[in-house]
Coordinates of C-alpha atoms and ligand atoms in Angstrom, one line a residue:
X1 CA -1.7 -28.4 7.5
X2 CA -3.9 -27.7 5.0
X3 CA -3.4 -25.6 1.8
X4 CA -2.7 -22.0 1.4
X5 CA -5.1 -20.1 -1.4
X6 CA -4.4 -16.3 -1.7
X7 CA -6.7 -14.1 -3.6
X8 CA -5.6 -10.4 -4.7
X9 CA -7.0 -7.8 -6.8
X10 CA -3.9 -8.5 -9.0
X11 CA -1.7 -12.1 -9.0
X12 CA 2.2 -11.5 -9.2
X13 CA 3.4 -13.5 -11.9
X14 CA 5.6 -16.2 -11.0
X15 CA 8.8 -13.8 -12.5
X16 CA 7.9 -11.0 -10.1
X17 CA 7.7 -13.8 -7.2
X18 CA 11.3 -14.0 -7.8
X19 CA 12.4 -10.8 -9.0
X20 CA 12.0 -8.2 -6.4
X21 CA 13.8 -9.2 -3.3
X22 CA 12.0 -7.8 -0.1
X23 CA 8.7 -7.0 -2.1
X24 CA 4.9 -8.1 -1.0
X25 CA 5.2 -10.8 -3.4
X26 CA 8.0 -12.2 -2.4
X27 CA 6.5 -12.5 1.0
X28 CA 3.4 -13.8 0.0
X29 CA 4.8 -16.3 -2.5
X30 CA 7.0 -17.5 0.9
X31 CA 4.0 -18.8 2.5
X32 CA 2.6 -20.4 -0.7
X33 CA 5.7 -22.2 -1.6
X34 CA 5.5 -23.7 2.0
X35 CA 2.0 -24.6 2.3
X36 CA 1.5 -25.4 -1.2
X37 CA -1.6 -24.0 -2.6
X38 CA -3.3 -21.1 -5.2
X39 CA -2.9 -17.6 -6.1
X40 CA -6.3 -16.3 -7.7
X41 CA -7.2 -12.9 -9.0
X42 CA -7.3 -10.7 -12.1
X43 CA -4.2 -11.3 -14.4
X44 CA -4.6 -7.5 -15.4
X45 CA -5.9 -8.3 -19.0
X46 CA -9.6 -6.5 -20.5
X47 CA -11.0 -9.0 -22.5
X48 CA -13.8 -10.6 -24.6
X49 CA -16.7 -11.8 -22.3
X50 CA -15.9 -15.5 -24.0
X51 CA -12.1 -15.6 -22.8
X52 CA -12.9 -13.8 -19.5
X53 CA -15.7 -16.9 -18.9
X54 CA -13.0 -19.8 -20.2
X55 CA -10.6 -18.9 -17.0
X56 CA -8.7 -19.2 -14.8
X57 CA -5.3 -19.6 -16.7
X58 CA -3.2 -22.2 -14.4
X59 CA 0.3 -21.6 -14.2
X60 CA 1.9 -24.3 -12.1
X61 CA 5.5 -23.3 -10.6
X62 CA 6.4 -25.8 -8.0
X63 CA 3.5 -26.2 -5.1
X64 CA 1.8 -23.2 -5.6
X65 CA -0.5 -22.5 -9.0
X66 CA -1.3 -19.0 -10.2
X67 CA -5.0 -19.0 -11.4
X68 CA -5.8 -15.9 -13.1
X69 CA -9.4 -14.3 -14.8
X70 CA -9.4 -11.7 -17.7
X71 CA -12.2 -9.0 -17.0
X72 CA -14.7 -7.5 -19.3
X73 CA -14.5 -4.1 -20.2
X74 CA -17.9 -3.5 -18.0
X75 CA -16.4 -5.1 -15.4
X76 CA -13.5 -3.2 -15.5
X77 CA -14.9 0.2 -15.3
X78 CA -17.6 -0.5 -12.7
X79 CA -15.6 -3.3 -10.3
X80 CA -12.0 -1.7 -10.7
X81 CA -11.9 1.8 -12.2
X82 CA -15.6 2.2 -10.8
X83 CA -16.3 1.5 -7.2
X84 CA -13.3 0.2 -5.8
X85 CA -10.9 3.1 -7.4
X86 CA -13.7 6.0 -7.3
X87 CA -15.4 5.1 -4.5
X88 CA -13.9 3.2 -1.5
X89 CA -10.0 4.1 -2.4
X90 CA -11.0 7.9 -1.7
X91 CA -13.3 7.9 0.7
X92 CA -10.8 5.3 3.0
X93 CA -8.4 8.1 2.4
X94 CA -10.5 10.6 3.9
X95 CA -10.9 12.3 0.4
X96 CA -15.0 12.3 0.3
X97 CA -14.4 15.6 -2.3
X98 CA -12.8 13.0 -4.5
X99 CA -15.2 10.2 -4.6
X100 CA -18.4 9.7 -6.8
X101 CA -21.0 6.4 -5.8
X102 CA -22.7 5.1 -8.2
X103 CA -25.6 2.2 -8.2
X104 CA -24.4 0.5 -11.2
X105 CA -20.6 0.5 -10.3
X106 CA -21.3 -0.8 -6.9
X107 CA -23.6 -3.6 -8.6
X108 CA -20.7 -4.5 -10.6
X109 CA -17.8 -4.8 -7.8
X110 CA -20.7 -7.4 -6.1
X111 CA -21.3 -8.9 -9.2
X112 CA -17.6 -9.4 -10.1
X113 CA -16.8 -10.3 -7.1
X114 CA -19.5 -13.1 -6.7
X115 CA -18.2 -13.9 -10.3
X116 CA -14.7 -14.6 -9.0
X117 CA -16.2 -16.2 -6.1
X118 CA -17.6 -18.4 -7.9
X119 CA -14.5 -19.4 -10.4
X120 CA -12.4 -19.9 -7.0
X121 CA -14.6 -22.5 -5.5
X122 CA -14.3 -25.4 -8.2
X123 CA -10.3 -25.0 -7.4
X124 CA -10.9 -25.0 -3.5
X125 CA -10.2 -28.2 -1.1
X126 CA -11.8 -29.1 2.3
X127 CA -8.7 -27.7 4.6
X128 CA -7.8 -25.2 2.8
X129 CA -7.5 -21.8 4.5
X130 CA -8.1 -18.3 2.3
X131 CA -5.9 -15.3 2.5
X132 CA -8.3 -12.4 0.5
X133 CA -6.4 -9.1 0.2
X134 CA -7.7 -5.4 0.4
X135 CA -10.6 -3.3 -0.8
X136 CA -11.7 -4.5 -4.3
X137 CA -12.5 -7.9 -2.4
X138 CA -14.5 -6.8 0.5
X139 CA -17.8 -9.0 -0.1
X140 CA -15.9 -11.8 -1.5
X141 CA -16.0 -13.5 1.3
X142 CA -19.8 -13.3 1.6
X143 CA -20.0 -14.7 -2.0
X144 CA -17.9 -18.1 -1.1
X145 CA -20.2 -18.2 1.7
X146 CA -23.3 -18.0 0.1
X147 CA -21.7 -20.9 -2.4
X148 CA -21.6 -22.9 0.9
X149 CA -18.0 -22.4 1.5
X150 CA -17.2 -23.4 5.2
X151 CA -13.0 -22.8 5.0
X152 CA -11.4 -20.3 7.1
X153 CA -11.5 -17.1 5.1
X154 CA -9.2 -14.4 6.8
X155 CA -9.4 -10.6 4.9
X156 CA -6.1 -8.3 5.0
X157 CA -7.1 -4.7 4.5
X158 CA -3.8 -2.6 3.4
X159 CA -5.4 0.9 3.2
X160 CA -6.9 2.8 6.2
X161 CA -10.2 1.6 7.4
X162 CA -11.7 5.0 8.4
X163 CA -13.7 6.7 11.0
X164 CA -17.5 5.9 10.9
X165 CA -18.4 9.4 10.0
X166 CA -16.2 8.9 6.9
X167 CA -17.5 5.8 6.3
X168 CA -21.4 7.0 6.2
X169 CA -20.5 8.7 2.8
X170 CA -20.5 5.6 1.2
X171 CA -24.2 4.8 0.9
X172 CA -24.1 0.9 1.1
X173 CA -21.7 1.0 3.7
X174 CA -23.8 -1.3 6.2
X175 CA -23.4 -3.9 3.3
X176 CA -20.2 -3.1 3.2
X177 CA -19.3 -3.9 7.0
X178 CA -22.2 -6.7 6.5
X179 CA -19.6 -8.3 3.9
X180 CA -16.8 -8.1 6.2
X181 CA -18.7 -10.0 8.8
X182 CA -18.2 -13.2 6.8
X183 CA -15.0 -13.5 7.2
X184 CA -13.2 -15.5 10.6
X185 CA -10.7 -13.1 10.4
X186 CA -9.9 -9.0 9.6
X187 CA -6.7 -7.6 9.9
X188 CA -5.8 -4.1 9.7
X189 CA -2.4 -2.5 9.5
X190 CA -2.7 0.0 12.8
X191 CA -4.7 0.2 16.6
X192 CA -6.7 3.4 14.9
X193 CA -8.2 1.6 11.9
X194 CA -9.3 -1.7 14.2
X195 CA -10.5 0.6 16.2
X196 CA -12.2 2.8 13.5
X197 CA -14.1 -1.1 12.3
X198 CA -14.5 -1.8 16.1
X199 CA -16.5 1.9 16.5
X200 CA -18.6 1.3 13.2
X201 CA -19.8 -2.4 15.0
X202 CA -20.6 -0.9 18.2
X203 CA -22.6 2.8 17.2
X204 CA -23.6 1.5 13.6
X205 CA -24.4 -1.8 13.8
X206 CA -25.5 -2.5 17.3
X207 CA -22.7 -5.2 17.5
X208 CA -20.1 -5.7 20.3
X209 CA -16.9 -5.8 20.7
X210 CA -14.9 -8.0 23.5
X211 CA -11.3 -6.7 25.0
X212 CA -9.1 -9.6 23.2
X213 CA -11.1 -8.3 19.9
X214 CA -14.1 -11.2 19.7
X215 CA -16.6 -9.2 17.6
X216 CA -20.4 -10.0 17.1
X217 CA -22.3 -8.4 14.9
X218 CA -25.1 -9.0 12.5
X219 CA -25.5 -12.4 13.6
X220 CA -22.2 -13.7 13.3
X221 CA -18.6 -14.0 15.2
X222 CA -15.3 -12.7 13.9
X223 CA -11.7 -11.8 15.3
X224 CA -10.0 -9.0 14.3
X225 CA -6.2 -7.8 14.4
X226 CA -3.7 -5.7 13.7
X227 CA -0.6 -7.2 12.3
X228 CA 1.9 -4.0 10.6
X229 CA 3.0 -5.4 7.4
X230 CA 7.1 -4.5 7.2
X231 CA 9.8 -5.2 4.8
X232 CA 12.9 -8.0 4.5
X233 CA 15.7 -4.9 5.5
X234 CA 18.5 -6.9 5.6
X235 CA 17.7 -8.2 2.3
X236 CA 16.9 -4.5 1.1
X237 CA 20.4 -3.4 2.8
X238 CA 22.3 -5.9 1.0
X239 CA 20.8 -5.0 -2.2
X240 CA 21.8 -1.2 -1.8
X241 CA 25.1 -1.7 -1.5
X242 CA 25.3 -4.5 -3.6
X243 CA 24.4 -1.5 -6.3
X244 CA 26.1 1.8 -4.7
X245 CA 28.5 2.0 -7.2
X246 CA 26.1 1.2 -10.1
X247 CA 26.4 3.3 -13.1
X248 CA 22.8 5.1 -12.3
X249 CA 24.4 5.9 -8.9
X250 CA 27.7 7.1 -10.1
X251 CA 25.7 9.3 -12.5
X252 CA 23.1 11.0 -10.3
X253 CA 25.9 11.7 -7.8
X254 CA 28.4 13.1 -10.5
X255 CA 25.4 15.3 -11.7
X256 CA 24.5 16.9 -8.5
X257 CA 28.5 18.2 -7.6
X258 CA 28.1 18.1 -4.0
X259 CA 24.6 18.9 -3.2
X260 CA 22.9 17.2 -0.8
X261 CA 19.8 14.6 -2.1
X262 CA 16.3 14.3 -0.7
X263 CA 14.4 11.1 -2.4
X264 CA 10.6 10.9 -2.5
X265 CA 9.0 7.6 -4.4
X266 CA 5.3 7.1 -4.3
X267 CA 3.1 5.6 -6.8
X268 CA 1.6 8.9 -8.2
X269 CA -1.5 9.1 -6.5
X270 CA -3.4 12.2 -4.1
X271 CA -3.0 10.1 -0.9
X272 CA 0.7 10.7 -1.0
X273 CA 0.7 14.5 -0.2
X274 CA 3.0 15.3 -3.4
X275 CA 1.4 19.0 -3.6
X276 CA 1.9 19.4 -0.3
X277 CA 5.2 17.9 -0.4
X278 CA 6.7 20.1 -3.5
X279 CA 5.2 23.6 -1.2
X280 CA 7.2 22.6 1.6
X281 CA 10.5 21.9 -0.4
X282 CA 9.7 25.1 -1.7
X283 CA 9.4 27.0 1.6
X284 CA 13.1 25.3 2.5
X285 CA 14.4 27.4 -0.5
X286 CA 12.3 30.5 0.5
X287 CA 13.2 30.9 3.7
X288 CA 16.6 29.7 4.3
X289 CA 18.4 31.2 1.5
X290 CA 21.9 28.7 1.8
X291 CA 20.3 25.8 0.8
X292 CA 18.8 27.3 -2.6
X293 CA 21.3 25.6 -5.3
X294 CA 22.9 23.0 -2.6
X295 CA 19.8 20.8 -2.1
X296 CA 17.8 18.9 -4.5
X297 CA 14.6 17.2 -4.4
X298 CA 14.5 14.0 -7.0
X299 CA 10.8 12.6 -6.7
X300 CA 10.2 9.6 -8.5
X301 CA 6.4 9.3 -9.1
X302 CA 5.0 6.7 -12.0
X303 CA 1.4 6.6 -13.0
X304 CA -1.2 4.8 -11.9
X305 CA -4.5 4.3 -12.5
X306 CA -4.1 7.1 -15.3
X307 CA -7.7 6.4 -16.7
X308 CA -9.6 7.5 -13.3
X309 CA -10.3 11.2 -13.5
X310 CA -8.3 12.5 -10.2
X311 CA -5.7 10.6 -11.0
X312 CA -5.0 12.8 -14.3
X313 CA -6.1 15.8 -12.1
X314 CA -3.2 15.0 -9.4
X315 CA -0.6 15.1 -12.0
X316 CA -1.3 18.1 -14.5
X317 CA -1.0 19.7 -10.6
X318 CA 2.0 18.1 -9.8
X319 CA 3.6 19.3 -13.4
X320 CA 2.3 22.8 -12.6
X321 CA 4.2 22.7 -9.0
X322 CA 6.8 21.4 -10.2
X323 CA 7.5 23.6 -12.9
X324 CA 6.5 27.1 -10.9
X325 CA 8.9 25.9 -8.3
X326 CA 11.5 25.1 -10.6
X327 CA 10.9 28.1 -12.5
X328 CA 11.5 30.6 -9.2
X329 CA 14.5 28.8 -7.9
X330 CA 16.7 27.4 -10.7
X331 CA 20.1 28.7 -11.9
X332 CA 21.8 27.8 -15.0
X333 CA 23.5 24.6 -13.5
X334 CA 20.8 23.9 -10.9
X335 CA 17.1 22.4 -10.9
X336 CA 15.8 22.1 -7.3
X337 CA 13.1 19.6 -8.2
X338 CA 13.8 17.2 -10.4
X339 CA 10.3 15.2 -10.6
X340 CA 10.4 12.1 -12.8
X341 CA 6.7 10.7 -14.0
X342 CA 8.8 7.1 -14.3
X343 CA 8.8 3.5 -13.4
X344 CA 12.3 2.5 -11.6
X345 CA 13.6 -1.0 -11.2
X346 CA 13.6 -1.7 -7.1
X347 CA 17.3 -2.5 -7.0
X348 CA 17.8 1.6 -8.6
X349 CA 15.0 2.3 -6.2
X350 CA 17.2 1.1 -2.9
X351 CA 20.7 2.0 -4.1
X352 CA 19.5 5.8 -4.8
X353 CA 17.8 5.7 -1.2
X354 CA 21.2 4.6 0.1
X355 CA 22.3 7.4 -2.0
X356 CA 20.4 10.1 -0.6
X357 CA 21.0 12.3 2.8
X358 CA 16.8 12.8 3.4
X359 CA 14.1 10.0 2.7
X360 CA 10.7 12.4 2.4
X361 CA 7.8 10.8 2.8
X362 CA 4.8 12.6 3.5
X363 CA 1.4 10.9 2.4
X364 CA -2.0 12.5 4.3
X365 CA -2.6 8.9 4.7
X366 CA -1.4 5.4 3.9
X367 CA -2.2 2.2 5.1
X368 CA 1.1 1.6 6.0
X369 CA 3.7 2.8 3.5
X370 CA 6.6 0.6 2.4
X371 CA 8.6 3.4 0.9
X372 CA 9.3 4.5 4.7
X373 CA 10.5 1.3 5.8
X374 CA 12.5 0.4 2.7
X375 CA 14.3 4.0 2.8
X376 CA 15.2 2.9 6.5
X377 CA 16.6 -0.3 5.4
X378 CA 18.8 0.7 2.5
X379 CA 20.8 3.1 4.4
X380 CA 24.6 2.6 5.0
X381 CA 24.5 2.2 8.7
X382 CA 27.6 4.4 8.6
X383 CA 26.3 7.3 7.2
X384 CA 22.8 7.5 7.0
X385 CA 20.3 9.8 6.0
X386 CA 17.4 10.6 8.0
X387 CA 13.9 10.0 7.1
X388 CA 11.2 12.5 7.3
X389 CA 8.2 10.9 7.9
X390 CA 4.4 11.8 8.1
X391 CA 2.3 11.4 11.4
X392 CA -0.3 9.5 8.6
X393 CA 1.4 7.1 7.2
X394 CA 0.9 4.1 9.2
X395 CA 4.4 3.2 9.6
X396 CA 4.9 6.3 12.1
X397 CA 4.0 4.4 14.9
X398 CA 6.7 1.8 14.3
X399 CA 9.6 4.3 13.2
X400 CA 10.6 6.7 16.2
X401 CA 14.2 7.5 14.7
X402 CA 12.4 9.2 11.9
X403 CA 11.3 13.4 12.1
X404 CA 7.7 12.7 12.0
X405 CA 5.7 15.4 10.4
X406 CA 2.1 17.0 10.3
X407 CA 2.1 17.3 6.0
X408 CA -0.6 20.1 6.3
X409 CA 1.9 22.0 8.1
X410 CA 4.2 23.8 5.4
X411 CA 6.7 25.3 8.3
X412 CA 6.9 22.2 10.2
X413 CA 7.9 19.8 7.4
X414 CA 10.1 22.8 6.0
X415 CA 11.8 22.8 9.8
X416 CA 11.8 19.1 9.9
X417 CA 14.0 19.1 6.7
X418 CA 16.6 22.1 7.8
X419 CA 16.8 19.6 11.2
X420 CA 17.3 16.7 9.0
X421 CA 19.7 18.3 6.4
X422 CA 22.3 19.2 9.6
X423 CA 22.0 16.4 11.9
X424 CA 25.1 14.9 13.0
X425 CA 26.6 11.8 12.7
X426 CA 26.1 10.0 15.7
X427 CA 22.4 11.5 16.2
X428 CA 21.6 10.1 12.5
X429 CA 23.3 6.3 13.8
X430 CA 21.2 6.4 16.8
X431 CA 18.1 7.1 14.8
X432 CA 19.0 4.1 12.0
X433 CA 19.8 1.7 15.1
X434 CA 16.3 2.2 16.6
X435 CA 14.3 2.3 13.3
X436 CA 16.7 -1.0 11.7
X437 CA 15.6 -2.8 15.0
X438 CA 12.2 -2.4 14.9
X439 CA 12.0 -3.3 11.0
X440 CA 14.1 -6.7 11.9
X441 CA 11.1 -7.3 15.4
X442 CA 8.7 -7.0 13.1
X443 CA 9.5 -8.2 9.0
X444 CA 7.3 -9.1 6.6
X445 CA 7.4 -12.6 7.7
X446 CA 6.3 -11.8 11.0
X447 CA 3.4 -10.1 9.3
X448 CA 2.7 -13.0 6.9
X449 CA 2.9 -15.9 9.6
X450 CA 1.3 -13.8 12.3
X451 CA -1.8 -13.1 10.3
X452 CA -2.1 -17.0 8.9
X453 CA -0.9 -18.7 12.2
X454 CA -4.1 -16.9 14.0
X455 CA -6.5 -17.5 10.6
X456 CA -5.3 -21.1 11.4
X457 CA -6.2 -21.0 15.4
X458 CA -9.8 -19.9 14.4
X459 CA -12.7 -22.3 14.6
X460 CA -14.5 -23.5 11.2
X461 CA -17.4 -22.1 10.7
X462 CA -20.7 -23.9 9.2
X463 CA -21.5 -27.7 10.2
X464 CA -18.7 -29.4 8.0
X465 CA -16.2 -30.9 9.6
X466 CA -12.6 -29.6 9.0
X467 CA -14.4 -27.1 6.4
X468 CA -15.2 -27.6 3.2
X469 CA -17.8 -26.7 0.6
X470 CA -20.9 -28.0 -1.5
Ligands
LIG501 C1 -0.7 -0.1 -0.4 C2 -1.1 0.9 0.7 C3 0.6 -0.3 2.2 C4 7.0 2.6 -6.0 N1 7.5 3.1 -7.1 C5 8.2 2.2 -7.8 C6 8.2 1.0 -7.0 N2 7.4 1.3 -5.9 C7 7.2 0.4 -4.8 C8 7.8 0.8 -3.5 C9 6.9 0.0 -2.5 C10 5.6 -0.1 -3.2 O1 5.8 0.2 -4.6 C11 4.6 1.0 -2.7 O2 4.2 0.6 -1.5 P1 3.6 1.6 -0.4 O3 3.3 0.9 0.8 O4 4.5 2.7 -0.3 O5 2.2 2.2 -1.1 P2 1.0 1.6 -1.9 O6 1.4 1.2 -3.3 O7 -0.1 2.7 -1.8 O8 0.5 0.3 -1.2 C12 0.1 1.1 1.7 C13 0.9 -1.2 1.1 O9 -0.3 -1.4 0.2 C14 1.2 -2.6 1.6 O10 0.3 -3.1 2.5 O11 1.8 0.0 2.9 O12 -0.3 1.9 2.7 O13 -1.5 2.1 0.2 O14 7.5 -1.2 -2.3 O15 9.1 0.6 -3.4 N3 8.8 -0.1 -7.3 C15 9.5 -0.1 -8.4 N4 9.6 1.0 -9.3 C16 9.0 2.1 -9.0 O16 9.1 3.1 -9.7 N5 10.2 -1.3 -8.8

C-alpha cells in the first residue's frame, strides 16, 4: 500500500493530533499514522518572501511528517483572506450579497496554489495516493498535474457545493469546475451538493454523468461521492462525563439556580444563522411568558477570520442582538443570553453539551456541521437533551431524533424549542438511541476509510505505471 500525503489549507500540528479526542485531526492523523506518509499545507505563519521560499518545515513524528509553508503577506490577502474567504466561502453558502471577485485575488489563489503544488511534488513518491481538502485547494490538483504528476489525487470538499445558478456568480467558475476535473476523485458531504456538481457538468459543461457517478467532462474521467464525515461519539461520550463534575460545570450549573440550558457553539461566522438564532430565542421569551427568567441561552461563538470585512460586520450585529435582547428581558438575577465571543477547550465544550437540556443549532447552511453530532454524542443517555437542528446543516439527513427546523422561520424554531424544552423522558431516550446509532454506522472512520479505500480502487491516470511523476 502505498503512502498516504494529506494536503489542507491548514496542518494540525502534531500536539493537536493528539490533543482533541474525536476531532478531524485526530481522524485524519489515524490514517497517516497507518499508511505512513505527509501532511502539507500552510503552517498559519505571514512571512518574509525569503522564509516562505526556504519551506517546507519537516516535522517528523513517527511515520507521518508534517511539511508546512509560511505565506507572503500578498499571498495571504489574495489566496486566503481574498478569493477563497471573500469569494468562494460566501457564494458556496448561498450568500452572493456577501461576496466580492476580484482578478487579482483569484490570480493569487492559482498562483499560490501552483506555488504549493509545486513545493509538494519534490516530497511526493511513485504510489503515493493524495488526500487534498476543501475550497482554498480547488485547482491544486490541476497544478500537480500540469507538473506531470500521475498519483491518485482524491479532493474532499467540506462546505456546500451549490446550485449552478449560485455558482454562475463566480465569474471563473468554468475554471473552477475545469480544476476539479483533475482530480480521480470528489467527495462531497450530502446527495444535494453531488448532485448540485453533477447538474453544473451536465447543463454547464456539456459533460455527463453515469448512474454509479462515472463523470466525463472536459476531456477527462472522474468519480464522485458522497461520504458524511461524523464524529468518534463514544469517545466524545466518555469525555463528557469523564468532565461532568468539572469545576466549569459545577459553576455554570450553580450559576443558573435551576434554569433550564440551551448551548449553541459555532465558529463566529454568518453561515451559522446566529441573528436569526438570538430572534428566535427571543420570540420564546415574547410569547410564552413562563419561560422568561427559567431558560437561558449560553452561545459560545469565537472569532474567526476577524480581518475579512463581514466577518467584523456579523459580530458588531451579534453584540447589538445580543445586548437589545438582553436588555428587554433581563431581571436583576437573570440574563437570558449569555453570548461569549471565546475560544473553549473541547473537553469544556462536550461536558457543557452534556450539561445542557437543548443543543441549538441552526446554521442557513453547513457543509456538514460537527457541533450537531458532537452535541448528540455527549449526552448522558439517561437524561438527554434534545437537539434542535436546522433542515441546512448537512447532518439533518443523518439525525432524525433531532427537531429539525426551517432557521428563517422565527415561529417554528421558537415552537421547536417550547417542544424541546418539555419533552419527556422516554420520548428524549428514544430520540438519543436513534441519532447515537446512526453516529456509531457511520464515524469519522467510516468517512476517512470510505473516501481513501475508493481513491485507492481508482485507476492511475497518465501513462506511468503505478503513478508517479517527472
Ligand atoms: C467545516 C464546514 C463541516 C467550535 N468552537 C470551538 C471549537 N469548535 C469546534 C467544534 C467542531 C468544529 O470546531 C466546528 O466544526 P463544524 O462542522 O461545526 O463547522 P466548521 O468549522 O464550519 O467546519 C462544516 C466541517 O468543516 C467538517 O467537514 O462539518 O460544515 O463548514 O468540532 O466543536 N472547539 C474548541 N473550542 C471552541 O471554542 N476546542
Amino acid at each position: 500500500m502505498g503512502r498516504l500525503i494529506v494536503v489542507s489549507n491548514r496542518v494540525a500540528t502534531p500536539t493537536e493530533t493528539k490533543g482533541s479526542a474525536g476531532g478531524l485531526a485526530v481522524g485524519v492523523f489515524g490514517a497517516l499514522k497507518d499508511a505512513g506518509g505527509v501532511w502539507f499545507g500552510w503552517s498559519g505563519d505571514v512571512v518574509s518572501e525569503t522564509v516562505a521560499n526556504a519551506g517546507p518545515m519537516l516535522e517528523q513524528d513517527g511515520a507521518v511528517t508534517f511539511a508546512t509553508v509560511g505565506l507572503t503577506r500578498k499571498d495571504y490577502d489574495q489566496y486566503y483572506r481574498g478569493f477563497s474567504n471573500a469569494t468562494l466561502w460566501p457564494v458556496f453558502h448561498y450568500r452572493n450579497d456577501l461576496a466580492r471577485y476580484e482578478r487579482e485575488e483569484y490570480a493569487g489563489y492559482r498562483r499560490v496554489n501552483a506555488w504549493l503544488a509545486h513545493k509538494l511534488v519534490k516530497l511526493l513518491e511513485p504510489d503515493d495516493i493524495i488526500w487534498i481538502h476543501d475550497y482554498h485547494l480547488i485547482p491544486f490538483a490541476e497544478a500537480l498535474r500540469s507538473e506531470g504528476v500521475t498519483n491518485r489525487i482524491g479532493f474532499f470538499l467540506h462546505i456546500p457545493f451549490p446550485a449552478p445558478q449560485i455558482l454562475l456568480n463566480i465569474p471563473p467558475h468554468e475554471e473552477l469546475v475545469k480544476s476539479m476535473s483533475c482530480y480521480d476523485l470528489l467527495g462531497f458531504q450530502t446527495a444535494t451538493d453531488q448532485q448540485a456538481f453533477h447538474d453544473y457538468v451536465t447543463r454547464h459543461a456539456r459533460g455527463t454523468v453515469s448512474a454509479d457517478g462515472l463523470v466525463e467532462a472536459f476531456g477527462r474521467k472522474l468519480r464522485t461521492g458522497v461520504y458524511r464525515i461524523g464524529v468518534f461519539p463514544d469517545e466524545i461520550a466518555e469525555q463528557a462525563k469523564r468532565y461532568e463534575s468539572r469545576q466549569h460545570v459545577l459553576e455554570l450549573k450553580q450559576s443558573l439556580e435551576g434554569r433550564k440550558l440551551v448551548m449553541s457553539v459555532d465558529r463566529l461566522d454568518y453561515s451559522k444563522g446566529l441573528v436569526e438564532r438570538f430572534r428566535a430565542f427571543e420570540l420564546l421569551l415574547e410569547r410564552s411568558p413562563e419561560w422568561r427568567g427559567n431558560v437561558t441561552l449560553v452561545q459560545i461563538a469565537p472569532p474567526t477570520r476577524s480581518d475579512v470585512a463581514t466577518y467584523q460586520k456579523i459580530r458588531q450585529d451579534l453584540e447589538y442582538e445580543a445586548g437589545r435582547i438582553n436588555g428587554r428581558y433581563s431581571g436583576l438575577d437573570y440574563t437570558p443570553i449569555r453570548y461569549l465571543n471565546q475560544q473553549y477547550d473541547r473537553w469544556k465544550l462536550m461536558s457543557l453539551f452534556r450539561e445542557s437540556q437543548i443543543g441549538f443549532v441552526t446554521p442557513l447552511h453547513d457543509g456538514m456541521n460537527l457541533v450537531a453530532k458532537e452535541y448528540v454524542a455527549a449526552q448522558n443517555p439517561d437524561d438527554p437533551g434534545v437537539l434542535v437542528l436546522s433542515i441546512f446543516a448537512g447532518a439533518a439527513a443523518e439525525l432524525s431524533g433531532a427537531l429539525l427546523v426551517n432557521p428563517h422561520d422565527a415561529i417554528g424554531v421558537c415552537e421547536a424549542l417550547q417542544r424541546a424544552l418539555q419533552m419527556p423522558l422516554d420520548a428524549r431516550q428514544r430520540r438519543h438511541e436513534i441519532d447515537m446509532a446512526a453516529l456509531r454506522k457511520n464515524d469519522l472512520g467510516v468517512w476517512r476509510d470510505s473516501f481513501l479505500r475508493d481513491l485507492r480502487s481508482m485507476p492511475v491516470r497518465g501513462s506511468g505505471e503505478g503513478g508517479g511523476h517527472k
